[in-house]
Coordinates of C-alpha atoms and ligand atoms in Angstrom, one line a residue:
X1 CA -0.1 -0.1 0.0
X2 CA 1.6 3.3 -1.0
X3 CA -0.8 6.0 0.2
X4 CA -1.5 6.1 3.8
X5 CA -5.3 5.7 4.3
X6 CA -7.4 8.3 6.0
X7 CA -9.9 7.3 8.8
X8 CA -12.1 10.4 9.9
X9 CA -9.4 13.0 10.1
X10 CA -6.6 10.5 11.0
X11 CA -4.0 9.7 8.5
X12 CA -3.0 6.1 9.4
X13 CA 0.7 6.0 8.7
X14 CA 4.2 5.7 10.3
X15 CA 3.6 8.1 13.1
X16 CA 0.1 6.7 14.2
X17 CA 0.3 5.5 17.8
X18 CA -2.0 2.6 18.7
X19 CA -2.8 1.5 22.3
X20 CA -3.2 -2.4 22.3
X21 CA -5.1 -4.2 25.0
X22 CA -5.0 -7.9 25.5
X23 CA -7.2 -9.9 28.1
X24 CA -8.1 -13.1 26.2
X25 CA -6.7 -15.6 28.7
X26 CA -4.5 -15.3 31.7
X27 CA -2.2 -12.3 30.8
X28 CA -3.4 -8.7 31.2
X29 CA -1.4 -6.6 28.8
X30 CA -1.2 -3.2 27.3
X31 CA 1.2 -1.7 24.8
X32 CA 1.8 1.4 22.6
X33 CA 3.0 0.7 19.1
X34 CA 3.8 3.4 16.5
X35 CA 3.5 2.8 12.8
X36 CA 2.6 -0.9 13.3
X37 CA 6.1 -2.0 14.3
X38 CA 7.8 0.4 16.6
X39 CA 7.1 -0.8 20.1
X40 CA 7.1 2.2 22.5
X41 CA 6.1 0.1 25.5
X42 CA 4.8 -3.4 26.2
X43 CA 3.6 -4.2 29.7
X44 CA 2.4 -7.9 30.5
X45 CA 1.1 -8.8 33.9
X46 CA 0.9 -12.5 34.2
X47 CA -1.7 -14.3 36.4
X48 CA 0.3 -17.5 36.3
X49 CA 0.6 -17.6 40.2
X50 CA -3.1 -17.2 40.6
X51 CA -3.9 -20.1 38.4
X52 CA -0.9 -22.4 39.2
X53 CA -2.5 -24.1 42.2
X54 CA -5.5 -25.1 40.1
X55 CA -3.2 -26.6 37.3
X56 CA -4.7 -24.4 34.7
X57 CA -6.6 -21.2 34.0
X58 CA -9.8 -20.7 36.0
X59 CA -12.1 -18.4 33.9
X60 CA -13.8 -16.7 36.7
X61 CA -10.6 -15.9 38.5
X62 CA -9.1 -14.6 35.2
X63 CA -11.9 -12.3 34.6
X64 CA -11.7 -10.8 38.1
X65 CA -8.0 -10.4 38.0
X66 CA -8.1 -8.6 34.5
X67 CA -10.6 -6.1 36.1
X68 CA -8.2 -5.3 38.9
X69 CA -5.0 -5.2 36.8
X70 CA -6.1 -3.7 33.5
X71 CA -6.2 0.1 34.5
X72 CA -2.9 0.1 36.2
X73 CA -1.3 -2.1 33.3
X74 CA -2.7 0.6 30.7
X75 CA -1.4 3.5 32.9
X76 CA 2.1 1.9 33.0
X77 CA 2.3 1.2 29.3
X78 CA 1.4 5.0 28.7
X79 CA 4.0 6.1 31.2
X80 CA 6.7 3.7 29.9
X81 CA 6.1 4.9 26.4
X82 CA 6.8 8.6 27.5
X83 CA 3.7 10.0 25.7
X84 CA 0.7 12.0 26.6
X85 CA -2.7 10.4 26.4
X86 CA -3.7 12.8 23.5
X87 CA -0.8 11.4 21.4
X88 CA -2.7 8.0 21.2
X89 CA -4.5 7.9 17.8
X90 CA -6.5 4.6 18.2
X91 CA -7.3 1.8 20.7
X92 CA -7.1 -1.8 19.6
X93 CA -8.3 -4.8 21.7
X94 CA -8.5 -8.6 21.3
X95 CA -12.2 -9.4 20.6
X96 CA -11.5 -13.2 20.4
X97 CA -10.9 -16.0 20.5
X98 CA -10.6 -16.5 24.3
X99 CA -12.5 -16.7 27.6
X100 CA -15.7 -14.7 27.3
X101 CA -15.4 -12.9 30.7
X102 CA -11.8 -12.2 30.2
X103 CA -12.4 -10.8 26.7
X104 CA -15.2 -8.6 27.8
X105 CA -13.1 -6.7 30.4
X106 CA -10.6 -5.7 27.7
X107 CA -13.2 -4.8 25.1
X108 CA -15.3 -2.7 27.6
X109 CA -12.2 -0.8 28.7
X110 CA -11.1 -0.3 25.0
X111 CA -14.3 1.0 24.0
X112 CA -14.6 3.4 26.9
X113 CA -11.1 4.9 26.4
X114 CA -11.8 5.2 22.5
X115 CA -15.0 7.1 23.4
X116 CA -13.4 9.3 26.1
X117 CA -10.4 10.2 23.8
X118 CA -12.6 10.4 20.7
X119 CA -10.4 8.1 18.7
X120 CA -11.1 4.9 16.7
X121 CA -11.8 1.6 18.3
X122 CA -10.3 -1.5 16.6
X123 CA -11.3 -5.0 17.4
X124 CA -8.5 -7.5 16.7
X125 CA -8.4 -11.3 16.2
X126 CA -5.9 -12.7 18.7
X127 CA -4.7 -15.3 16.2
X128 CA -4.1 -12.6 13.6
X129 CA -2.1 -10.8 16.2
X130 CA 0.1 -13.7 16.8
X131 CA 1.1 -13.7 13.1
X132 CA 1.9 -10.1 13.3
X133 CA 4.4 -10.7 16.1
X134 CA 6.8 -12.2 13.6
X135 CA 6.7 -8.8 11.7
X136 CA 7.3 -6.7 14.8
X137 CA 10.8 -7.8 15.3
X138 CA 11.7 -7.8 11.5
X139 CA 9.5 -5.2 9.6
X140 CA 11.5 -5.9 6.3
X141 CA 9.8 -9.1 5.9
X142 CA 9.7 -10.7 2.3
X143 CA 6.2 -12.3 1.6
X144 CA 4.9 -14.9 1.1
X145 CA 5.8 -16.5 4.3
X146 CA 4.4 -19.5 6.3
X147 CA 3.8 -18.9 9.9
X148 CA 3.7 -21.8 12.3
X149 CA 1.4 -20.6 15.0
X150 CA 1.5 -22.8 18.1
X151 CA -0.1 -21.8 21.3
X152 CA -2.1 -23.2 24.2
X153 CA -5.3 -23.2 22.2
X154 CA -4.3 -23.4 18.7
X155 CA -1.7 -25.0 16.3
X156 CA -1.8 -24.0 12.7
X157 CA 0.2 -23.3 9.6
X158 CA -0.7 -20.0 7.9
X159 CA 0.4 -18.7 4.7
X160 CA 0.7 -14.9 4.7
X161 CA 0.8 -13.3 1.3
X162 CA 0.2 -9.7 2.3
X163 CA -0.5 -8.1 5.6
X164 CA -4.1 -9.0 6.2
X165 CA -4.2 -11.7 3.7
X166 CA -3.9 -15.3 5.1
X167 CA -4.8 -18.9 4.3
X168 CA -4.8 -21.6 6.8
X169 CA -2.7 -24.5 5.3
X170 CA -3.2 -27.0 8.1
X171 CA -4.0 -27.3 11.7
X172 CA -4.3 -29.7 14.6
X173 CA -7.2 -32.2 14.3
X174 CA -7.3 -32.6 18.2
X175 CA -5.0 -31.0 20.9
X176 CA -3.0 -27.9 20.4
X177 CA 0.8 -28.3 20.8
X178 CA 0.7 -26.1 23.9
X179 CA -2.2 -28.1 25.3
X180 CA -0.1 -31.2 24.8
X181 CA 2.8 -29.6 26.7
X182 CA 0.5 -28.6 29.5
X183 CA -1.3 -31.9 29.8
X184 CA 1.9 -34.0 29.8
X185 CA 3.5 -31.6 32.3
X186 CA 0.6 -32.0 34.6
X187 CA 0.8 -35.8 34.4
X188 CA 4.5 -35.7 35.1
X189 CA 3.9 -33.5 38.0
X190 CA 6.0 -30.7 36.6
X191 CA 3.4 -27.9 37.2
X192 CA 1.8 -25.2 35.2
X193 CA 2.4 -23.7 32.6
X194 CA 3.6 -27.0 31.1
X195 CA 5.7 -25.8 28.1
X196 CA 8.5 -24.0 30.2
X197 CA 8.4 -26.7 32.8
X198 CA 9.0 -29.5 30.2
X199 CA 11.6 -27.4 28.6
X200 CA 13.6 -27.0 31.8
X201 CA 13.2 -30.8 32.7
X202 CA 14.2 -31.9 29.2
X203 CA 17.6 -30.1 29.6
X204 CA 18.7 -33.1 31.9
X205 CA 17.2 -35.6 29.6
X206 CA 18.0 -37.5 26.2
X207 CA 15.4 -36.5 23.5
X208 CA 16.2 -39.9 21.7
X209 CA 15.7 -42.1 24.7
X210 CA 12.1 -43.0 24.0
X211 CA 10.7 -43.3 20.4
X212 CA 7.3 -41.6 20.9
X213 CA 5.0 -41.6 17.9
X214 CA 5.0 -38.8 15.3
X215 CA 1.3 -38.9 14.2
X216 CA 0.6 -37.9 10.6
X217 CA 4.2 -36.8 10.1
X218 CA 4.1 -37.7 6.4
X219 CA 0.5 -36.9 5.6
X220 CA -0.7 -33.5 4.5
X221 CA -0.3 -30.4 6.6
X222 CA -2.6 -31.1 9.5
X223 CA -1.0 -32.3 12.9
X224 CA -2.4 -34.5 15.8
X225 CA -1.0 -34.5 19.3
X226 CA -3.6 -36.4 21.2
X227 CA -2.0 -39.8 20.5
X228 CA 1.5 -38.6 21.6
X229 CA 0.0 -37.5 24.9
X230 CA -1.6 -40.9 25.4
X231 CA 1.5 -42.7 24.5
X232 CA 3.5 -40.7 27.0
X233 CA 1.0 -41.6 29.8
X234 CA 1.0 -45.3 28.7
X235 CA 4.8 -45.4 28.7
X236 CA 5.1 -43.9 32.2
X237 CA 2.4 -46.1 33.6
X238 CA 4.2 -49.2 32.2
X239 CA 7.6 -48.1 33.2
X240 CA 7.2 -46.3 36.7
X241 CA 11.0 -46.0 37.2
X242 CA 11.6 -44.2 33.8
X243 CA 13.6 -41.1 34.1
X244 CA 11.3 -38.1 33.9
X245 CA 13.8 -35.9 32.2
X246 CA 14.1 -38.5 29.3
X247 CA 10.3 -38.6 29.0
X248 CA 10.1 -34.8 28.9
X249 CA 13.0 -34.6 26.4
X250 CA 11.6 -37.4 24.2
X251 CA 8.1 -35.9 24.3
X252 CA 9.5 -32.4 23.4
X253 CA 11.6 -33.8 20.5
X254 CA 8.5 -35.6 19.1
X255 CA 6.5 -32.4 19.1
X256 CA 9.3 -30.3 17.6
X257 CA 10.0 -33.0 15.0
X258 CA 6.5 -32.9 13.7
X259 CA 6.1 -29.2 13.7
X260 CA 9.4 -28.6 11.9
X261 CA 8.7 -31.2 9.4
X262 CA 5.2 -29.9 8.6
X263 CA 6.4 -26.2 8.5
X264 CA 9.1 -27.2 5.9
X265 CA 6.6 -29.1 3.9
X266 CA 4.1 -26.2 3.9
X267 CA 6.8 -23.8 2.9
X268 CA 7.6 -26.0 -0.1
X269 CA 4.0 -26.4 -1.0
X270 CA 3.3 -22.7 -1.4
X271 CA 6.8 -21.6 -2.4
X272 CA 7.3 -19.4 0.6
X273 CA 10.3 -17.2 0.9
X274 CA 10.6 -17.8 4.7
X275 CA 9.2 -19.5 7.8
X276 CA 8.1 -17.5 10.9
X277 CA 7.1 -18.6 14.4
X278 CA 4.3 -17.4 16.6
X279 CA 2.4 -18.4 19.8
X280 CA 3.6 -19.5 23.2
X281 CA 5.1 -22.7 22.1
X282 CA 7.5 -20.7 19.8
X283 CA 9.4 -19.7 22.9
X284 CA 10.7 -23.2 23.0
X285 CA 14.4 -23.4 22.4
X286 CA 14.5 -26.8 20.7
X287 CA 11.7 -25.6 18.3
X288 CA 13.6 -22.4 17.6
X289 CA 16.9 -24.2 17.0
X290 CA 15.5 -26.8 14.8
X291 CA 13.5 -24.4 12.7
X292 CA 16.6 -22.2 12.1
X293 CA 18.5 -25.4 10.9
X294 CA 15.6 -26.3 8.6
X295 CA 15.5 -22.7 7.2
X296 CA 19.3 -22.8 6.5
X297 CA 19.0 -26.1 4.9
X298 CA 16.2 -25.1 2.6
X299 CA 17.4 -21.6 1.8
X300 CA 14.4 -19.9 3.6
X301 CA 14.6 -16.8 5.8
X302 CA 13.8 -17.6 9.5
X303 CA 11.6 -15.1 11.4
X304 CA 12.0 -15.9 15.1
X305 CA 10.3 -13.3 17.2
X306 CA 11.7 -12.6 20.7
X307 CA 10.2 -14.9 23.4
X308 CA 8.3 -12.0 24.8
X309 CA 6.5 -11.4 21.4
X310 CA 5.8 -15.2 21.1
X311 CA 3.7 -15.5 24.1
X312 CA 0.7 -13.4 24.8
X313 CA 1.3 -9.6 24.8
X314 CA -0.4 -6.5 23.7
X315 CA 2.2 -5.2 21.2
X316 CA 1.1 -7.8 18.7
X317 CA -2.5 -6.5 19.2
X318 CA -1.6 -2.9 18.7
X319 CA 0.5 -3.9 15.5
X320 CA -2.5 -5.9 14.2
X321 CA -4.9 -3.0 15.1
X322 CA -2.7 -0.6 13.1
X323 CA -2.9 -2.9 10.0
X324 CA -6.6 -3.5 10.4
X325 CA -7.3 0.2 10.8
X326 CA -5.5 0.8 7.5
X327 CA -7.3 -2.1 5.7
X328 CA -10.8 -1.9 7.1
X329 CA -11.1 1.3 9.1
X330 CA -12.4 1.4 12.8
X331 CA -14.8 -1.2 14.3
X332 CA -18.3 -0.4 15.3
X333 CA -18.7 0.4 19.1
X334 CA -21.3 -2.4 19.3
X335 CA -18.7 -4.9 18.5
X336 CA -18.9 -7.7 21.1
X337 CA -16.5 -10.5 22.3
X338 CA -16.3 -13.7 20.3
X339 CA -14.9 -16.6 22.3
X340 CA -14.7 -18.9 19.1
X341 CA -13.5 -16.4 16.7
X342 CA -11.4 -18.1 13.8
X343 CA -8.7 -16.8 11.7
Ligands
KG4_401 O1 0.3 -18.0 23.0 P1 0.2 -18.3 24.5 O2 1.0 -17.5 25.4 O3 -1.3 -18.2 25.0 C1 -2.4 -18.7 24.1 O4 -2.9 -17.9 23.3 O5 -2.6 -19.9 24.2 O6 0.6 -19.8 24.6 C2 0.6 -20.5 25.8 C3 1.1 -21.8 25.6 C4 0.9 -22.8 26.8 O7 0.4 -24.0 26.4 C5 2.4 -23.0 27.3 O8 2.6 -24.2 27.9 C6 3.1 -22.9 25.9 O9 2.4 -21.9 25.2 N1 4.5 -22.6 26.1 C7 5.5 -23.3 25.7 C8 6.8 -22.7 26.2 N2 6.4 -21.5 26.7 C9 5.0 -21.4 26.7 N3 5.7 -24.6 25.2 C10 6.8 -25.2 25.0 N4 7.9 -24.5 25.4 C11 8.0 -23.4 25.9 N5 9.2 -22.8 26.3
ZN402 ZN1 -2.1 -16.4 22.3

């Protein structure tokens, strides 16, 4: 797009500052981003400790915590960015997918601020925002790329041809990759959230110790992790003395093996110029290293956003909001929250 679009009396361009708000799950986050990729501030307040004793996110607790945390988090994001309120040109907020009560806290706050400041409100799809995280650290991206989006709720391979233009190439037919990490970690007694716990435990183990299955590895672009999870459970029950570190490492290697294999395959199918990672699982070191090796081997550019940009944050929401504002203009103020929103 050459000309910067005009929304009302706002020219949406490189100096447009968007406040992003994220409350879809268990992170309360706010960020200020200028021009779609210049992160002025990004504040994330995690509720992990509140939910850890329950072994997972409790929706009612999440909503209440968002209510308490959101205003101070937004205030901090504005102070850290060093700008006045009136410098904020638009307010973007996750409208789905996510927990309904949690989403509503963010959406209500975003609309109220947009009204008070008389600036556009932009509803953002959380999954689309995860795709933009890859562009945040590296704005000079060469499209098309394939993004492997692996989070707690979703695992998908998406072709991005232009900002705002995507095609889902494949996805999980059962558990998301992050969900598999969380369930296996819980079974192994490693705590919540499971991804970082498995990664830490796996450091002392051997990823080749146990040959867990790689379901659907050589079929199409969909993935499946539910059989792998069951296989881990069965193996540990049948071998109570097995080394937990070996189980964690072998499980992690199996997940990474499938994800990297499918991502390479997807890149080849669409003739992508590069591969990008997004979503919480993209914080995993083994996945990052193996994807980088695969890109080197296949002559692809690798886009590995910082770990902070892989997991839930509001900078990606503000970035996606800037692009959406340019493409579609503002959202209506009667926009709701959509727990099952799809990409
Ligand atoms: O994107 P995200 O922060 O929230 C969702 O939108 O779901 O992803 C959270 C998921 C959790 O399942 C968590 O266990 C997983 O990402 N995760 C990891 C790592 N860090 C977070 N999985 C594997 N390795 C990690 N280092
Ligand atoms: Zn997410």
